[in-house]
Coordinates of C-alpha atoms and ligand atoms in Angstrom, one line a residue:
M240 CA 0.0 0.0 0.0
K241 CA 1.3 3.5 -0.9
S242 CA -0.3 7.0 -0.9
I243 CA 0.4 9.8 -3.3
S244 CA -1.2 13.2 -3.2
G245 CA -2.3 16.0 -5.5
I246 CA -4.8 18.8 -5.8
P247 CA -8.4 17.9 -4.8
A248 CA -10.4 18.8 -7.9
S249 CA -13.8 17.2 -7.5
Y250 CA -15.6 15.8 -4.4
G251 CA -16.1 12.1 -3.7
I252 CA -14.3 8.8 -3.3
A253 CA -13.7 6.2 -6.1
I254 CA -12.5 2.7 -5.6
G255 CA -11.5 0.6 -8.5
S256 CA -8.7 -0.5 -10.8
A257 CA -6.4 1.9 -12.7
F258 CA -6.8 2.5 -16.4
V259 CA -3.5 4.1 -17.5
F260 CA -4.3 6.3 -20.4
D261 CA -1.3 6.2 -22.6
R262 CA -1.7 8.3 -25.8
A263 CA 0.4 7.3 -28.8
E264 CA 2.4 10.4 -29.9
I265 CA 2.0 11.4 -33.6
V266 CA 5.2 11.5 -35.6
I267 CA 5.5 14.7 -37.7
E268 CA 8.0 14.7 -40.5
T269 CA 9.3 17.9 -42.1
Y270 CA 9.9 18.1 -45.8
S271 CA 9.8 20.6 -48.7
I272 CA 6.7 20.8 -51.0
K273 CA 6.4 22.0 -54.6
D274 CA 2.7 22.9 -54.7
P275 CA 1.6 25.2 -51.9
A276 CA -1.9 25.6 -53.2
A277 CA -2.5 21.8 -53.1
E278 CA -1.0 21.7 -49.6
W279 CA -3.3 24.5 -48.4
K280 CA -6.3 22.6 -49.9
R281 CA -5.3 19.6 -47.8
F282 CA -5.3 21.8 -44.7
E283 CA -8.7 23.3 -45.5
E284 CA -10.2 19.8 -45.9
A285 CA -8.6 18.7 -42.7
R286 CA -9.9 21.8 -40.9
E287 CA -13.4 21.2 -42.2
K288 CA -13.3 17.6 -41.0
T289 CA -12.0 18.8 -37.6
H290 CA -14.8 21.3 -37.2
H291 CA -17.3 18.6 -38.0
Q292 CA -15.7 16.3 -35.3
L293 CA -15.7 19.2 -32.8
D294 CA -19.4 19.8 -33.3
E295 CA -20.0 16.1 -32.6
A296 CA -17.7 16.1 -29.6
Y297 CA -19.6 19.2 -28.3
Q298 CA -23.0 17.5 -28.6
K299 CA -21.8 14.2 -27.0
T300 CA -20.0 16.0 -24.1
K301 CA -23.1 18.2 -23.6
D302 CA -25.3 15.1 -23.3
D303 CA -22.9 13.3 -21.1
C304 CA -21.5 16.0 -18.8
G305 CA -23.3 19.3 -19.4
E306 CA -22.7 22.5 -21.2
E307 CA -19.8 23.8 -19.3
A308 CA -17.6 20.8 -20.1
A309 CA -18.8 20.8 -23.7
E310 CA -18.0 24.5 -24.3
I311 CA -14.3 23.8 -24.6
F312 CA -15.0 22.3 -28.1
N313 CA -16.5 25.6 -29.3
A314 CA -13.4 27.4 -27.9
Q315 CA -11.2 24.9 -29.8
K316 CA -13.0 25.7 -33.0
L317 CA -12.1 29.4 -32.5
M318 CA -8.5 28.5 -31.8
L319 CA -8.2 26.6 -35.1
E320 CA -9.5 29.6 -36.9
D321 CA -7.3 32.2 -35.1
P322 CA -6.2 34.6 -37.9
E323 CA -2.7 34.9 -36.4
L324 CA -2.2 31.1 -36.3
I325 CA -3.6 30.7 -39.8
N326 CA -1.3 33.4 -41.2
T327 CA 1.8 32.0 -39.5
V328 CA 1.0 28.5 -40.9
K329 CA 0.3 30.0 -44.4
N330 CA 3.6 31.8 -44.5
Q331 CA 5.5 28.6 -43.7
V332 CA 3.6 26.7 -46.4
E333 CA 3.7 29.5 -49.1
K334 CA 7.0 31.2 -48.4
D335 CA 9.2 28.5 -46.9
L336 CA 7.5 25.6 -48.9
T337 CA 7.2 23.6 -45.7
N338 CA 4.7 20.7 -45.6
I339 CA 1.4 21.6 -43.8
E340 CA 1.8 19.0 -41.0
S341 CA 5.2 20.5 -39.9
A342 CA 4.0 24.1 -40.3
L343 CA 0.9 23.4 -38.2
Y344 CA 2.7 21.4 -35.6
K345 CA 5.5 24.0 -35.1
T346 CA 3.1 27.0 -34.9
A347 CA 0.6 25.3 -32.5
E348 CA 3.5 24.1 -30.3
S349 CA 5.0 27.6 -30.2
Y350 CA 1.6 29.1 -29.1
A351 CA 1.2 26.5 -26.5
Q352 CA 4.7 27.1 -25.1
Q353 CA 4.1 30.8 -24.9
L354 CA 0.9 30.3 -22.9
E355 CA 2.7 27.8 -20.6
A356 CA 5.5 30.3 -20.0
I357 CA 3.0 32.7 -18.4
N358 CA 2.8 30.3 -15.4
D359 CA -0.9 30.7 -15.0
E360 CA -3.0 27.7 -14.2
Y361 CA -5.9 28.8 -16.5
L362 CA -3.6 29.6 -19.4
S363 CA -1.7 26.3 -19.0
A364 CA -5.0 24.5 -19.4
R365 CA -5.6 26.5 -22.7
A366 CA -2.1 25.4 -23.9
L367 CA -3.4 21.8 -23.6
D368 CA -6.4 22.8 -25.7
I369 CA -4.3 24.2 -28.5
R370 CA -2.2 21.0 -28.5
D371 CA -5.4 19.0 -28.5
V372 CA -7.1 20.7 -31.4
S373 CA -3.9 20.8 -33.5
S374 CA -3.3 17.1 -32.9
R375 CA -6.9 16.4 -34.0
C376 CA -6.3 18.3 -37.2
L377 CA -2.9 16.6 -37.7
R378 CA -4.4 13.2 -37.2
N379 CA -7.0 14.2 -39.9
L380 CA -4.2 15.2 -42.2
L381 CA -2.3 12.0 -41.6
G382 CA -5.4 9.8 -41.6
T383 CA -4.7 8.2 -38.2
T384 CA -7.3 7.9 -35.4
D385 CA -5.8 5.8 -32.7
S386 CA -6.9 6.4 -29.1
P387 CA -6.5 4.2 -26.1
A388 CA -10.1 5.1 -25.0
A389 CA -11.5 2.1 -26.9
A390 CA -9.7 -0.3 -24.5
L391 CA -11.7 0.9 -21.5
K392 CA -14.1 -2.0 -20.9
I393 CA -14.5 -2.2 -17.2
P394 CA -15.3 0.5 -14.6
S395 CA -11.9 2.1 -13.8
I396 CA -10.2 5.1 -12.4
I397 CA -8.6 7.0 -15.4
V398 CA -4.9 7.7 -14.7
A399 CA -3.1 10.0 -17.2
R400 CA -0.3 12.5 -17.5
D401 CA -2.9 14.9 -18.8
L402 CA -6.3 14.3 -20.4
T403 CA -7.2 16.4 -23.4
P404 CA -10.9 17.1 -24.1
S405 CA -10.6 14.9 -27.2
D406 CA -9.3 12.0 -25.1
T407 CA -12.1 12.3 -22.7
V408 CA -15.0 12.5 -25.2
L409 CA -14.1 9.1 -26.4
L410 CA -14.2 7.5 -23.0
D411 CA -17.3 5.5 -22.3
K412 CA -18.5 7.4 -19.2
D413 CA -20.3 4.3 -17.8
F414 CA -16.9 2.9 -17.2
V415 CA -15.3 5.9 -15.6
L416 CA -15.1 6.0 -11.8
G417 CA -12.9 9.0 -11.3
F418 CA -9.8 10.8 -12.7
C419 CA -6.2 11.2 -11.6
T420 CA -3.8 13.3 -13.6
A421 CA -0.1 14.3 -13.2
E422 CA -0.8 17.8 -14.5
G423 CA -3.5 20.4 -14.3
G424 CA -5.1 22.5 -11.5
S425 CA -8.7 23.1 -10.4
T426 CA -9.6 24.9 -13.7
S427 CA -8.1 22.2 -16.0
H428 CA -10.4 20.4 -18.4
T429 CA -10.2 17.2 -16.3
A430 CA -11.4 19.1 -13.2
I431 CA -14.3 20.8 -15.0
L432 CA -15.3 17.5 -16.7
A433 CA -15.2 15.5 -13.4
R434 CA -17.3 18.1 -11.6
G435 CA -19.7 18.1 -14.6
L436 CA -20.0 14.3 -14.3
G437 CA -20.2 14.4 -10.5
L438 CA -17.1 12.1 -10.3
P439 CA -14.2 12.5 -7.9
A440 CA -10.8 13.8 -9.3
V441 CA -7.3 14.5 -8.0
V442 CA -5.1 16.5 -10.4
G443 CA -1.6 17.8 -10.3
V444 CA 0.0 14.7 -8.6
G445 CA 3.2 15.2 -10.6
T446 CA 5.7 12.5 -11.4
A447 CA 4.3 10.3 -8.6
I448 CA 1.8 9.2 -11.1
E449 CA 4.4 6.9 -12.6
D450 CA 4.0 4.8 -9.4
I451 CA 0.6 3.6 -10.7
Q452 CA 0.5 0.6 -13.0
N453 CA -2.3 -0.3 -15.3
G454 CA -4.9 -2.5 -13.6
E455 CA -3.7 -1.8 -10.0
E456 CA -6.3 -1.4 -7.3
L457 CA -6.7 2.3 -6.3
V458 CA -8.7 4.4 -3.9
L459 CA -9.1 8.0 -5.0
D460 CA -10.1 10.6 -2.4
G461 CA -11.3 13.7 -4.2
D462 CA -11.8 15.6 -0.9
A463 CA -8.3 15.2 0.5
G464 CA -6.6 14.9 -2.9
V465 CA -5.1 11.5 -2.1
I466 CA -4.7 8.3 -4.1
V467 CA -4.0 5.1 -2.3
I468 CA -2.3 2.5 -4.5
N469 CA -3.0 -1.2 -3.6
P470 CA -5.0 -0.4 -0.4
D471 CA -4.9 -3.0 2.3
Q472 CA -8.1 -4.6 3.7
G473 CA -8.4 -2.0 6.5
A474 CA -8.0 1.0 4.1
L475 CA -10.5 -0.5 1.7
E476 CA -13.1 -1.0 4.4
E477 CA -12.6 2.5 5.7
F478 CA -12.9 4.1 2.3
S479 CA -15.9 2.0 1.3
S480 CA -17.8 3.1 4.3
R481 CA -16.8 6.8 3.7
Q482 CA -17.9 6.4 0.1
E483 CA -21.3 5.1 1.2
K484 CA -21.7 8.0 3.6
F485 CA -20.7 10.5 0.9
Y486 CA -23.3 9.2 -1.6
K487 CA -26.0 9.5 1.0
L488 CA -24.9 13.0 2.0
Q489 CA -24.7 14.0 -1.7
A490 CA -28.2 12.9 -2.4
E491 CA -29.5 14.7 0.7
A492 CA -27.6 17.9 -0.2
E493 CA -28.8 17.9 -3.7
A494 CA -32.4 17.4 -2.6
I495 CA -32.4 20.6 -0.5
T496 CA -30.1 22.8 -2.7
H497 CA -32.9 25.0 -4.0
Q498 CA -34.0 25.8 -0.4
P499 CA -32.5 28.8 1.5
A500 CA -29.5 28.5 3.7
V501 CA -31.1 29.0 7.1
T502 CA -29.6 27.7 10.4
T503 CA -31.7 25.6 12.8
D504 CA -32.3 28.8 14.8
G505 CA -33.5 30.9 11.9
H506 CA -30.4 32.8 10.8
Q507 CA -30.3 33.1 7.0
V508 CA -27.3 33.7 4.7
E509 CA -27.0 34.0 1.0
I510 CA -25.3 31.3 -1.1
V511 CA -24.1 32.5 -4.4
A512 CA -21.8 31.3 -7.1
N513 CA -18.4 32.2 -8.5
I514 CA -18.5 32.1 -12.3
G515 CA -16.4 33.2 -15.2
N516 CA -18.6 33.3 -18.2
V517 CA -22.1 32.9 -19.7
E518 CA -21.6 29.1 -19.7
G519 CA -21.3 29.1 -15.9
V520 CA -24.9 30.5 -15.5
Q521 CA -26.9 27.3 -16.0
T522 CA -24.5 25.3 -13.8
A523 CA -24.8 27.9 -11.1
L524 CA -28.6 28.0 -11.3
D525 CA -28.9 24.2 -11.3
A526 CA -26.7 24.0 -8.2
G527 CA -29.1 26.3 -6.3
A528 CA -27.1 29.5 -6.5
E529 CA -29.0 32.6 -5.3
G530 CA -27.1 34.8 -7.6
V531 CA -23.4 35.4 -8.5
G532 CA -21.0 36.7 -5.8
L533 CA -18.1 36.9 -8.2
L534 CA -18.2 37.2 -11.9
R535 CA -14.5 37.1 -12.9
S536 CA -14.6 39.4 -15.9
E537 CA -11.0 38.6 -16.9
F538 CA -12.1 35.4 -18.5
L539 CA -13.7 37.4 -21.3
Y540 CA -10.3 38.9 -22.0
L541 CA -8.4 35.6 -22.1
E542 CA -8.3 33.3 -25.1
R543 CA -8.3 36.1 -27.6
S544 CA -5.8 38.4 -29.3
S545 CA -7.3 41.8 -28.7
L546 CA -9.4 43.7 -26.2
P547 CA -13.2 42.9 -26.1
S548 CA -15.1 45.9 -27.2
E549 CA -17.6 47.8 -25.0
E550 CA -20.4 46.4 -27.0
E551 CA -19.2 42.8 -26.6
Q552 CA -18.7 43.3 -22.9
Y553 CA -22.2 44.8 -22.6
Q554 CA -23.8 41.9 -24.3
N555 CA -21.9 39.4 -22.2
Y556 CA -22.6 41.1 -18.8
K557 CA -26.2 41.7 -19.7
T558 CA -26.9 38.1 -20.7
I559 CA -25.5 36.9 -17.4
A560 CA -27.3 39.6 -15.2
D561 CA -30.6 39.1 -17.0
A562 CA -30.4 35.3 -16.6
F563 CA -30.5 35.8 -12.8
G564 CA -33.5 38.2 -12.9
D565 CA -33.9 39.8 -9.5
K566 CA -31.1 37.9 -8.0
P567 CA -27.8 39.7 -7.6
V568 CA -24.9 39.4 -10.0
I569 CA -21.6 40.9 -8.8
L570 CA -19.3 41.8 -11.7
R571 CA -15.7 42.2 -10.7
S572 CA -13.7 44.7 -12.8
L573 CA -10.7 43.4 -14.7
D574 CA -8.3 41.7 -12.3
V575 CA -5.0 41.1 -14.2
G576 CA -1.4 41.3 -13.2
G577 CA 0.1 39.2 -10.5
D578 CA -0.3 35.7 -11.7
K579 CA -2.8 36.6 -14.4
D580 CA -1.3 38.0 -17.6
I581 CA -3.0 38.9 -20.8
P582 CA -0.5 38.8 -23.6
Y583 CA -2.0 41.7 -25.7
I584 CA -2.3 44.1 -22.8
D585 CA 1.1 45.7 -22.6
M586 CA 2.2 45.4 -19.0
P587 CA 5.8 46.2 -18.2
A588 CA 7.7 43.4 -16.5
E589 CA 7.9 43.8 -12.7
T590 CA 10.2 42.3 -10.2
N591 CA 7.3 41.6 -7.9
P592 CA 4.1 41.5 -9.9
F593 CA 1.8 40.5 -7.0
L594 CA 2.9 43.8 -5.3
G595 CA 2.9 45.8 -8.5
V596 CA 0.5 47.5 -11.0
R597 CA -2.2 44.8 -10.7
A598 CA -6.1 44.9 -10.9
I599 CA -7.6 48.3 -9.9
R600 CA -4.1 49.9 -10.0
L601 CA -3.7 48.9 -13.6
C602 CA -7.2 49.9 -14.5
L603 CA -6.8 53.4 -12.9
S604 CA -3.6 53.9 -14.8
R605 CA -5.1 52.9 -18.1
P606 CA -8.5 54.6 -18.8
E607 CA -8.6 53.2 -22.3
L608 CA -8.8 49.8 -20.7
F609 CA -11.0 50.7 -17.7
K610 CA -13.6 53.0 -19.2
P611 CA -15.1 50.6 -21.8
Q612 CA -15.6 48.0 -19.1
L613 CA -17.3 50.5 -16.7
R614 CA -19.5 51.8 -19.5
A615 CA -20.4 48.3 -20.4
A616 CA -21.3 47.5 -16.8
L617 CA -23.4 50.6 -16.3
R618 CA -25.4 49.9 -19.5
A619 CA -25.7 46.1 -18.7
G620 CA -27.0 46.9 -15.2
Y621 CA -30.1 48.7 -16.5
G622 CA -33.2 46.8 -15.5
N623 CA -31.6 44.0 -13.4
N624 CA -29.6 43.5 -10.2
L625 CA -26.1 43.9 -11.5
K626 CA -23.6 45.2 -8.9
L627 CA -20.0 46.2 -9.6
M628 CA -17.0 45.3 -7.5
F629 CA -13.3 46.4 -7.6
P630 CA -10.4 44.1 -6.8
M631 CA -7.1 44.9 -5.0
V632 CA -8.3 48.1 -3.2
A633 CA -5.6 49.2 -0.8
T634 CA -6.7 52.6 0.3
V635 CA -9.8 54.9 0.6
D636 CA -8.2 56.9 -2.2
D637 CA -8.4 54.0 -4.6
V638 CA -12.2 53.9 -4.1
L639 CA -12.6 57.7 -4.5
K640 CA -10.6 57.7 -7.7
T641 CA -12.5 54.7 -9.1
R642 CA -15.8 56.4 -8.2
E643 CA -14.7 59.5 -10.1
V644 CA -14.1 57.5 -13.3
L645 CA -17.4 55.6 -12.9
E646 CA -19.3 58.9 -12.5
E647 CA -17.5 60.3 -15.6
C648 CA -18.6 57.2 -17.6
R649 CA -22.2 57.5 -16.3
G650 CA -22.3 61.2 -17.3
E651 CA -20.9 60.4 -20.8
L652 CA -23.4 57.6 -21.3
K653 CA -26.3 59.7 -20.4
N654 CA -25.2 62.5 -22.7
E655 CA -25.0 59.9 -25.5
G656 CA -28.6 58.8 -24.7
F657 CA -27.9 55.4 -23.3
D658 CA -30.1 53.8 -20.6
V659 CA -27.9 53.4 -17.5
A660 CA -28.3 51.9 -14.1
D661 CA -28.7 54.8 -11.6
E662 CA -28.7 52.8 -8.5
M663 CA -26.0 50.3 -9.1
D664 CA -24.4 49.1 -5.8
I665 CA -20.6 49.4 -5.7
G666 CA -18.5 47.1 -3.6
I667 CA -14.8 46.3 -3.1
M668 CA -12.8 43.2 -2.5
I669 CA -11.0 43.1 0.8
E670 CA -7.9 41.2 -0.1
I671 CA -5.1 43.5 1.1
P672 CA -4.4 43.8 4.9
S673 CA -4.5 47.6 4.7
A674 CA -8.1 47.4 3.4
A675 CA -9.1 45.0 6.2
I676 CA -7.6 47.4 8.7
M677 CA -9.3 50.4 7.2
A678 CA -12.6 48.6 6.8
D679 CA -14.4 51.1 9.0
Q680 CA -13.5 54.0 6.7
L681 CA -13.9 52.0 3.5
S682 CA -17.4 50.9 4.5
E683 CA -18.4 54.6 4.4
V684 CA -17.6 54.9 0.7
V685 CA -19.0 51.6 -0.6
D686 CA -22.2 49.5 -0.5
F687 CA -20.7 46.2 0.3
F688 CA -17.5 44.2 0.8
S689 CA -16.5 40.8 -0.6
I690 CA -13.5 39.3 1.2
G691 CA -10.9 37.7 -1.2
T692 CA -9.2 35.2 1.1
N693 CA -7.1 33.7 -1.7
D694 CA -5.2 37.0 -1.8
L695 CA -5.8 38.2 1.7
S696 CA -4.1 35.1 3.1
Q697 CA -1.0 35.5 0.8
Y698 CA -0.6 39.2 1.7
T699 CA -1.2 38.7 5.4
L700 CA 1.2 35.8 5.7
A701 CA 3.7 37.1 3.1
A702 CA 3.5 33.7 1.3
D703 CA 3.0 33.6 -2.5
R704 CA -0.3 31.8 -3.3
T705 CA 1.3 30.2 -6.4
N706 CA 4.3 28.7 -4.5
A707 CA 3.5 25.2 -3.3
Q708 CA 6.3 25.3 -0.8
V709 CA 4.5 28.0 1.2
A710 CA 1.0 26.8 0.6
Q711 CA 0.5 25.8 4.2
I712 CA 1.6 29.2 5.4
A713 CA -0.7 31.0 3.0
S714 CA -3.7 29.1 4.3
G715 CA -6.9 31.1 5.0
F716 CA -7.3 29.0 8.1
Q717 CA -4.5 30.9 9.9
P718 CA -5.9 32.6 12.9
A719 CA -4.5 35.9 11.7
V720 CA -6.7 35.7 8.6
F721 CA -9.8 34.9 10.7
R722 CA -9.1 37.8 13.0
L723 CA -8.9 40.2 10.0
I724 CA -12.1 38.8 8.7
K725 CA -13.8 39.4 12.0
G726 CA -12.6 43.0 12.0
V727 CA -13.9 43.5 8.5
I728 CA -17.4 42.1 9.2
D729 CA -17.8 44.1 12.5
A730 CA -16.7 47.3 10.8
A731 CA -19.0 46.9 7.9
H732 CA -22.0 45.9 10.1
S733 CA -21.5 49.0 12.3
N734 CA -21.9 51.0 9.2
G735 CA -25.0 49.1 8.0
K736 CA -23.1 47.4 5.1
W737 CA -23.1 43.7 4.3
V738 CA -20.1 41.4 3.8
G739 CA -19.6 38.5 1.4
L740 CA -16.6 36.2 0.9
C741 CA -15.6 34.9 -2.5
G742 CA -12.2 33.2 -1.9
E743 CA -12.0 29.4 -2.1
M744 CA -12.7 29.3 1.6
A745 CA -16.3 30.2 1.2
G746 CA -17.0 26.7 -0.2
E747 CA -14.9 24.8 2.3
L748 CA -17.0 23.0 4.8
L749 CA -14.4 23.4 7.5
A750 CA -14.4 27.2 7.2
I751 CA -18.2 27.7 6.8
P752 CA -19.1 27.3 10.5
I753 CA -16.5 29.9 11.6
L754 CA -17.4 32.4 8.8
L755 CA -21.1 31.9 9.7
G756 CA -20.4 32.5 13.4
L757 CA -18.4 35.7 12.6
G758 CA -21.5 37.0 10.9
L759 CA -20.7 36.7 7.2
D760 CA -23.8 37.6 5.1
E761 CA -22.9 36.0 1.8
F762 CA -20.9 33.0 0.7
S763 CA -19.8 32.9 -2.9
M764 CA -18.3 29.6 -4.1
N765 CA -17.8 27.2 -7.1
P766 CA -21.3 25.8 -8.0
P767 CA -20.5 22.1 -7.0
A768 CA -19.9 23.2 -3.4
I769 CA -23.3 24.9 -3.1
P770 CA -25.5 21.8 -2.1
F771 CA -23.0 20.8 0.6
A772 CA -22.7 24.3 2.0
K773 CA -26.4 24.7 2.2
Q774 CA -26.8 21.3 3.8
L775 CA -24.2 22.1 6.4
I776 CA -25.7 25.6 7.3
R777 CA -29.2 24.1 7.5
S778 CA -27.9 21.5 10.0
I779 CA -26.2 23.8 12.6
S780 CA -27.3 26.6 14.8
F781 CA -26.1 30.2 14.5
K782 CA -25.6 30.3 18.2
H783 CA -23.3 27.3 18.2
A784 CA -21.4 28.7 15.1
Q785 CA -20.9 32.0 17.0
Q786 CA -19.4 30.1 20.0
V787 CA -17.2 28.0 17.8
A788 CA -15.9 31.1 15.9
Q789 CA -15.1 32.8 19.1
T790 CA -13.0 29.8 20.3
A791 CA -11.4 29.4 16.9
L792 CA -10.1 33.0 17.0
D793 CA -8.2 32.2 20.1
L794 CA -6.4 29.1 18.7
R795 CA -2.8 29.3 17.7
S796 CA -2.5 27.7 14.3
D797 CA -4.2 26.6 11.1
T798 CA -4.0 22.9 12.2
E799 CA -5.5 23.6 15.6
I800 CA -8.4 25.4 14.0
R801 CA -9.1 22.6 11.5
E802 CA -8.9 19.9 14.2
Y803 CA -11.1 21.9 16.5
I804 CA -13.9 22.3 13.8
Q805 CA -13.7 18.7 12.8
K806 CA -14.3 17.8 16.5
V807 CA -17.0 20.2 17.4
I808 CA -19.0 20.2 14.2
P809 CA -18.9 16.6 12.9
E810 CA -21.2 17.5 10.0
V811 CA -18.1 19.0 8.2
N812 CA -16.6 15.6 7.7
I813 CA -18.4 14.4 4.5
G814 CA -15.7 12.3 2.8
Ligands
LIG1713 C1 -9.4 36.1 -3.9 O1 -8.3 36.7 -4.0 O2 -9.8 35.5 -2.9 C2 -10.3 36.1 -5.1 C3 -11.5 35.6 -5.1 O3 -9.8 36.6 -6.3 P1 -8.8 35.8 -7.3 O4 -8.7 34.4 -6.7 O5 -9.5 35.9 -8.6 O6 -7.6 36.7 -7.1
LIG1714 MG1 -7.9 38.1 -5.6

């Protein structure tokens, strides 16, 4: 028996044998051609065939796993038609007289490597998509179709270095028990797919994946991010009983997910979703979201080669806000810089990008970037419940300057005859310790706060959130972070303002009782966490949560807090 660990990407426990997914690499030869027009014609035929296959893959994935997982195939179609990519390939074929396979392979690979170099989890996942769609097109050019998926004949845990969307669409989902990949993070395709299928997944296990042999017995724990190879009898029994308990809880949680999150003594909080695009809307609504607590607008700026226009942004935000009707949708203005880079936005290299011109700082320094987004938001918020929120606020001045630009946009729009939202609520993210400390003053100039614990933890503990070596230090469960959160909630409430939290912690069952007890009003989380969060809140009393939160604040460490909650609120142990 041996255990390896990775990133927990989708709840649940799977027990079964390993199916090691070993994709045969395609061999690409480079040679000179004489007839570029004939070569280009071959490419056009292959592209047409690829489009057709992607449409089929979209439909099949939509039927099997839902729209969010399927959407990737539409994005892949766009990637294959990217004008820059096509031009580069064309130049190589027409000017350098290179064969199409080699030109396509080299261009796609260079794009993928550029995306990977940015060191962003989301963009790395898109690098995989570029390789996936170009391989599909290359296979069409070469007339090969081999995939190991056809060999999956018994229920198994899929083990792979990385799974591309094209690999997974061919897998017979009746035989998939869970996923384990060496690469990828929580936004990788495997993670999205697993959540869509409601199957457990552990991703990013690294080279340890090589310890798993085809056919070996495995236990995969999607809550803890652990894989046990060849479990002994004791471990098997323990995980089987946890699995049974999990299924029961999952069914119970899903059954109540469209009901409000009210504690046993009548205290109600709001449970909303974190989403990134229009595709996330239905998933959020199905999961029981009472609105959107964080619409990460930067996703609209990724996967493209130029800025989205005001009109495009307007359409996008309006579609999402309208889909939620009276329910609130909180649009966060562009949050780039730090670990999120957009290649076509010219941002000077910084020694310390997390402490540099990031998010609201970037927007305030670049009106040509900021104003179209504000204008789009003000227009989109007309006739619905759209709210606007600003990331990385450090000072009261940041808010005042932002409000000035916003009012300028409102005035301009009115002069131009547009309908604009007059009453749009304005909030800020509390993710910098200075903002948490100044919460009393800040709550006088905004309508609400949303605490961003992903960043608040890293800035409070001075531990980079992208550095696995200091992940434990950067934890939101550090008492210092909880103490800051308490200060923020108390300050806002004294000024009659409400407080949400949209960092990953909002959906963590261990954190929920403490946040609830501290008086948090709104919890914003990834949609799959919603049923479990509601179930937990409905099973505990506010009074107990308040006592527990008080005690937790006096504990000394992250570990002490976690152990304490597990002991006093056993409902948090679902796995
Ligand atoms: C946060 O910092 O907690 C947050 C929600 O923002 P992001 O993870 O997008 O930086
Ligand atoms: Mg943040």
